[in-house]
CSV table of C-alpha atoms in Angstrom, one decimal:
chain,number,residue,atom,x,y,z
J,230,MET,CA,0.0,0.0,0.0
J,231,LEU,CA,1.3,3.4,-1.0
J,232,THR,CA,2.1,5.6,2.0
J,233,LEU,CA,3.4,9.2,2.0
J,234,ASP,CA,4.5,11.4,4.9
J,235,ALA,CA,2.9,14.8,5.4
J,236,ASN,CA,5.6,16.7,3.5
J,237,GLN,CA,5.3,14.4,0.5
J,238,TRP,CA,1.5,14.8,0.4
J,239,ASN,CA,2.0,18.5,0.5
J,240,ILE,CA,4.4,18.2,-2.6
J,241,VAL,CA,1.9,16.0,-4.5
J,242,ASN,CA,-1.0,18.4,-3.7
J,243,ASN,CA,1.0,21.3,-4.9
J,244,LEU,CA,2.1,19.4,-8.0
J,245,ILE,CA,-1.5,18.7,-8.9
J,246,TYR,CA,-2.5,22.3,-8.3
J,247,HIS,CA,0.2,23.5,-10.8
J,248,ILE,CA,-0.8,20.9,-13.4
J,249,TYR,CA,-3.9,23.0,-13.9
J,250,ALA,CA,-2.8,26.5,-12.6
J,251,ASP,CA,0.4,27.0,-14.6
J,252,ILE,CA,-0.6,28.9,-17.8
J,253,ASP,CA,2.5,28.1,-19.7
J,254,GLU,CA,2.4,24.4,-20.7
J,255,THR,CA,6.2,24.1,-20.9
J,256,ASP,CA,6.7,25.6,-17.5
J,257,MET,CA,4.1,23.2,-16.1
J,258,ARG,CA,6.0,20.2,-17.4
J,259,ARG,CA,9.3,21.4,-16.2
J,260,ARG,CA,7.9,22.1,-12.7
J,261,PHE,CA,6.2,18.7,-12.7
J,262,LEU,CA,9.5,16.8,-13.3
J,263,GLU,CA,11.2,18.9,-10.6
J,264,GLN,CA,8.5,18.5,-8.0
J,265,LEU,CA,8.1,14.7,-8.7
J,266,ALA,CA,11.8,14.3,-8.0
J,267,ALA,CA,11.2,15.5,-4.5
J,268,VAL,CA,8.9,12.5,-3.8
J,269,ILE,CA,10.5,9.8,-6.0
J,270,ASP,CA,14.2,9.1,-6.5
J,271,ILE,CA,14.9,10.2,-10.1
J,272,ASP,CA,18.3,10.6,-11.7
J,273,ALA,CA,17.0,12.2,-14.9
J,274,ALA,CA,13.8,12.6,-16.8
J,275,ASP,CA,12.3,13.8,-20.1
J,276,PHE,CA,8.7,14.9,-21.0
J,277,PHE,CA,7.6,14.9,-24.7
J,278,LEU,CA,4.4,15.9,-26.4
J,279,SER,CA,2.7,14.3,-29.3
J,280,GLY,CA,3.9,15.5,-32.7
J,281,LYS,CA,0.5,14.6,-34.2
J,282,VAL,CA,-1.4,16.8,-31.7
J,283,PHE,CA,1.1,19.6,-30.8
J,284,GLY,CA,3.3,19.6,-34.0
J,285,ASP,CA,2.2,20.8,-37.4
J,286,GLY,CA,-0.7,23.2,-37.1
J,287,ALA,CA,-1.1,24.2,-40.7
J,288,CYS,CA,-4.6,24.8,-41.9
J,289,GLY,CA,-6.4,22.2,-44.0
J,290,LYS,CA,-4.6,19.3,-42.5
J,291,GLU,CA,-7.5,17.8,-40.5
J,292,ASP,CA,-8.6,15.5,-43.3
J,293,ARG,CA,-5.0,14.1,-43.6
J,294,GLU,CA,-4.4,13.6,-39.9
J,295,SER,CA,-4.3,9.9,-40.3
J,296,GLU,CA,-1.3,10.3,-42.6
J,297,VAL,CA,0.6,12.3,-39.9
J,298,ARG,CA,3.0,10.0,-38.2
J,299,ASP,CA,3.1,9.7,-34.4
J,300,SER,CA,6.2,11.3,-33.0
J,301,LEU,CA,7.7,13.0,-29.9
J,302,VAL,CA,8.2,16.7,-30.0
J,303,LEU,CA,8.8,19.8,-27.7
J,304,PRO,CA,10.8,18.0,-24.9
J,305,VAL,CA,11.6,19.4,-21.5
J,306,TYR,CA,14.4,17.7,-19.4
J,307,TYR,CA,15.4,17.1,-15.9
J,308,LYS,CA,19.1,16.6,-15.0
J,309,THR,CA,20.0,16.0,-18.6
J,310,ARG,CA,20.7,18.3,-21.5
J,311,GLY,CA,18.9,16.0,-23.9
J,312,ASN,CA,19.0,12.5,-25.2
J,313,LEU,CA,18.3,10.5,-28.4
J,314,SER,CA,14.9,9.1,-27.4
J,315,ALA,CA,13.0,11.0,-30.0
J,316,GLU,CA,15.6,10.3,-32.7
J,317,CYS,CA,15.6,6.6,-31.8
J,318,ASP,CA,11.8,6.4,-31.5
J,319,ASP,CA,11.6,4.0,-34.4
J,320,ILE,CA,13.5,1.3,-32.5
J,321,ASP,CA,11.9,1.9,-29.1
J,322,TYR,CA,10.8,-1.6,-27.8
J,323,SER,CA,7.8,0.0,-26.1
J,324,ARG,CA,6.6,2.0,-29.1
J,325,GLY,CA,3.4,-0.1,-29.4
J,326,ILE,CA,2.5,0.8,-25.8
J,327,VAL,CA,3.4,4.5,-26.1
J,328,TYR,CA,1.3,5.1,-29.2
J,329,GLY,CA,-1.5,2.8,-28.2
J,330,GLY,CA,-3.8,5.6,-27.3
J,331,LYS,CA,-4.2,4.6,-23.7
J,332,ALA,CA,-2.9,6.4,-20.6
J,333,ILE,CA,-0.7,4.0,-18.8
J,334,VAL,CA,2.3,3.8,-16.3
J,335,TYR,CA,4.8,1.0,-16.5
J,336,ARG,CA,8.3,0.0,-15.7
J,337,ASP,CA,10.4,-1.0,-18.6
J,338,SER,CA,11.6,-4.1,-16.6
J,339,ASP,CA,8.0,-5.2,-16.6
J,340,ILE,CA,7.7,-5.6,-20.3
J,341,MET,CA,11.0,-7.1,-21.1
J,342,ARG,CA,13.5,-9.2,-19.3
J,343,ASP,CA,16.4,-7.1,-18.2
J,344,GLU,CA,19.1,-9.2,-19.9
J,345,GLU,CA,17.1,-8.8,-23.2
J,346,ARG,CA,16.5,-5.2,-22.7
J,347,VAL,CA,20.1,-4.1,-22.3
J,348,GLU,CA,20.9,-5.8,-25.6
J,349,THR,CA,18.4,-3.8,-27.6
J,350,PRO,CA,19.6,-1.1,-30.0
J,351,TYR,CA,17.4,1.4,-28.2
J,352,PHE,CA,19.0,0.7,-24.8
J,353,ARG,CA,22.4,0.9,-26.3
J,354,LYS,CA,21.8,4.3,-28.0
J,355,VAL,CA,19.6,6.0,-25.4
J,356,TYR,CA,20.3,4.5,-22.0
J,357,ALA,CA,23.9,3.3,-22.1
J,358,PRO,CA,25.6,6.6,-23.1
J,359,ASN,CA,23.9,8.4,-20.1
J,360,HIS,CA,24.7,5.5,-17.7
J,361,TRP,CA,20.9,4.9,-17.1
J,362,HIS,CA,19.6,1.4,-16.4
J,363,TYR,CA,16.0,1.4,-15.1
J,364,SER,CA,13.1,3.6,-16.1
J,365,LEU,CA,9.5,4.3,-15.3
J,366,GLN,CA,7.2,5.3,-18.2
J,367,MET,CA,4.1,7.5,-18.1
J,368,VAL,CA,2.0,7.6,-21.2
J,369,LEU,CA,-0.6,10.3,-21.5
J,370,ALA,CA,-3.7,9.9,-23.7
J,371,SER,CA,-7.4,10.9,-23.9
J,372,GLY,CA,-10.2,9.5,-26.1
J,373,GLY,CA,-7.7,7.1,-27.8
J,374,GLN,CA,-5.4,9.9,-28.7
J,375,PHE,CA,-1.8,9.9,-27.6
J,376,LEU,CA,-0.9,13.2,-26.0
J,377,GLY,CA,2.6,12.9,-24.6
J,378,ALA,CA,5.0,10.7,-22.6
J,379,ALA,CA,7.4,11.2,-19.6
J,380,THR,CA,10.2,8.9,-18.8
J,381,PHE,CA,12.0,8.8,-15.5
J,382,TYR,CA,15.5,7.3,-15.3
J,383,ARG,CA,17.8,5.7,-12.7
J,384,LYS,CA,21.5,5.3,-13.2
J,385,ASP,CA,23.6,2.1,-13.2
J,386,GLY,CA,23.7,0.6,-9.8
J,387,ALA,CA,20.5,2.2,-8.5
J,388,PRO,CA,17.5,-0.1,-7.7
J,389,ASP,CA,14.6,-0.4,-10.0
J,390,PHE,CA,11.5,1.8,-9.5
J,391,THR,CA,9.1,0.3,-6.9
J,392,TRP,CA,5.4,-0.5,-7.4
J,393,ASP,CA,4.8,2.4,-5.0
J,394,ASP,CA,6.6,4.7,-7.3
J,395,ALA,CA,4.5,3.5,-10.2
J,396,MET,CA,1.3,3.8,-8.2
J,397,LEU,CA,2.1,7.5,-7.3
J,398,VAL,CA,2.8,8.4,-10.9
J,399,ASP,CA,-0.3,6.5,-12.0
J,400,GLY,CA,-2.4,8.7,-9.8
J,401,LEU,CA,-1.0,11.7,-11.6
J,402,LYS,CA,-1.3,10.6,-15.2
J,403,ASP,CA,-5.0,11.3,-15.5
J,404,HIS,CA,-4.5,14.9,-14.3
J,405,LEU,CA,-1.8,15.5,-16.8
J,406,SER,CA,-3.9,13.8,-19.6
J,407,LEU,CA,-6.8,16.1,-18.9
J,408,ARG,CA,-4.5,19.2,-18.8
J,409,LEU,CA,-2.9,18.2,-22.2
J,410,SER,CA,-6.3,17.3,-23.7
J,411,ARG,CA,-7.5,20.8,-22.8
J,412,ASP,CA,-4.4,22.4,-24.2
J,413,ALA,CA,-4.9,20.4,-27.4
J,414,GLU,CA,-8.5,21.6,-27.8
J,415,GLU,CA,-7.4,25.2,-27.2
J,416,LEU,CA,-4.7,24.8,-29.8
J,417,ARG,CA,-7.2,23.4,-32.4
J,418,ARG,CA,-9.5,26.4,-31.7
J,419,GLU,CA,-6.7,28.9,-32.2
J,420,GLN,CA,-5.7,27.1,-35.4
J,421,GLN,CA,-9.3,27.2,-36.7
J,422,GLU,CA,-9.6,30.9,-36.0
J,423,LEU,CA,-6.2,31.6,-37.7
J,424,CYS,CA,-7.4,29.5,-40.8
J,425,GLN,CA,-10.6,31.5,-40.9
J,426,GLU,CA,-8.7,34.7,-41.0
J,427,LYS,CA,-6.9,33.7,-44.1
J,428,PRO,CA,-8.7,34.5,-47.4
J,429,SER,CA,-9.8,31.6,-49.6
J,430,VAL,CA,-8.5,31.4,-53.2
J,431,HIS,CA,-11.6,33.2,-54.5
J,432,GLU,CA,-11.4,35.8,-51.8
J,433,ALA,CA,-7.6,36.3,-52.6
J,434,ALA,CA,-8.5,36.7,-56.2
J,435,GLN,CA,-10.7,39.7,-55.4
J,436,LEU,CA,-8.4,41.0,-52.6
J,437,PHE,CA,-5.3,41.0,-54.8
J,438,ASP,CA,-6.9,41.8,-58.1
J,439,LEU,CA,-6.0,38.5,-59.8
J,440,THR,CA,-7.0,37.7,-63.3
J,441,HIS,CA,-9.2,34.7,-64.0
J,442,ARG,CA,-6.1,32.7,-65.2
J,443,GLU,CA,-4.0,33.7,-62.1
J,444,GLU,CA,-6.9,32.6,-59.9
J,445,THR,CA,-7.0,29.2,-61.7
J,446,VAL,CA,-3.2,28.9,-61.3
J,447,LEU,CA,-3.3,29.8,-57.6
J,448,ARG,CA,-6.1,27.1,-57.0
J,449,LYS,CA,-3.9,24.5,-58.7
J,450,LEU,CA,-0.8,25.5,-56.6
J,451,MET,CA,-2.9,25.3,-53.4
J,452,ASP,CA,-4.2,21.9,-54.4
J,453,GLY,CA,-0.6,20.7,-54.5
J,454,CYS,CA,-0.3,20.3,-58.3
J,455,GLU,CA,3.2,20.2,-59.7
J,456,THR,CA,4.2,22.7,-62.5
J,457,ASP,CA,4.3,20.0,-65.3
J,458,GLU,CA,0.8,18.9,-64.1
J,459,ILE,CA,-0.6,22.4,-64.2
J,460,CYS,CA,0.9,23.1,-67.6
J,461,ALA,CA,-0.8,19.9,-69.0
J,462,GLN,CA,-4.1,20.7,-67.4
J,463,LEU,CA,-4.2,24.3,-68.7
J,464,SER,CA,-2.5,23.6,-72.0
J,465,ILE,CA,0.2,26.2,-71.4
J,466,THR,CA,4.0,26.2,-71.6
J,467,GLY,CA,6.4,26.3,-68.7
J,468,ASN,CA,7.4,29.8,-69.4
J,469,THR,CA,3.8,31.0,-69.5
J,470,LEU,CA,3.2,29.3,-66.2
J,471,LYS,CA,6.3,30.8,-64.7
J,472,LYS,CA,5.1,34.3,-65.6
J,473,HIS,CA,1.6,33.6,-64.0
J,474,ILE,CA,3.3,32.4,-60.8
J,475,GLN,CA,5.7,35.4,-60.7
J,476,ASN,CA,2.7,37.7,-61.1
J,477,LEU,CA,0.9,35.9,-58.3
J,478,TYR,CA,3.8,36.1,-55.9
J,479,ARG,CA,4.3,39.8,-56.7
J,480,LYS,CA,0.5,40.7,-56.2
J,481,ILE,CA,0.1,38.6,-53.0
J,482,GLY,CA,3.5,39.7,-51.6
J,483,VAL,CA,5.2,36.3,-51.2
J,484,SER,CA,8.3,34.8,-52.5
J,485,ASP,CA,7.5,31.1,-52.8
J,486,ARG,CA,4.7,28.5,-52.6
J,487,VAL,CA,5.3,28.2,-48.8
J,488,GLY,CA,4.4,31.8,-48.6
J,489,LEU,CA,1.1,31.1,-50.4
J,490,PHE,CA,0.2,28.4,-47.9
J,491,LYS,CA,0.9,30.8,-45.1
J,492,THR,CA,-1.2,33.6,-46.7
J,493,ILE,CA,-4.1,31.7,-48.4
J,494,ARG,CA,-6.6,29.3,-46.9
J,495,GLU,CA,-6.3,25.9,-48.3
J,496,ARG,CA,-10.1,25.2,-48.2
J,497,GLU,CA,-12.9,27.4,-49.5
């Protein structure tokens, strides 16, 4: 049974308070790692967010979300300047658990025998260079959507995390999942508002005084068509298309196609 002294309970209560009270999400995660280390012995830790949820926020990507690969982004660290966990994500032996869409806490030693784990490429590239051996993993999710993950490490020679350690972290995962799900919803609203402020292709044609042909070319560019494809569809030469694109860039005030996507809404 998990038992904490009065001071530890005060730390945990303060930790939960700041999960919801800290406005800046990065500061919240950094504070969480620091305060948790006052209750559980931790030699190092990292806390990543979901690249699918908190990464690319470009407009018009909602229908292609299933094509966006799960990834780890925007890390904060405790007692480490960084590590290769995100870069080595493809070979992580617990990847199926992390991206399973379920909030869960587990010890790495519970999912793989220690003598096998230390021989994995992931252990050799992430753990060994930092002299870490054991870890406790906290996966955050809501509604089947992966939101983020924190990993707590112990160095060589230190004992494994206990079940009490896991129980304590497990009692905090739902608070963090709720906080991150609210942040994700707020981010989606902000992105939608930003997208709505951009003119559509038709609105841009009126706003920037585009010709009918320039509007057609702009629509093709926004649809992701390549130049050869546009030339074939419009029965024009490459030089003619180049002139239309140059006129578009000049009138709209951008220098490349990336600038178009930042200025023009992808959907009508």
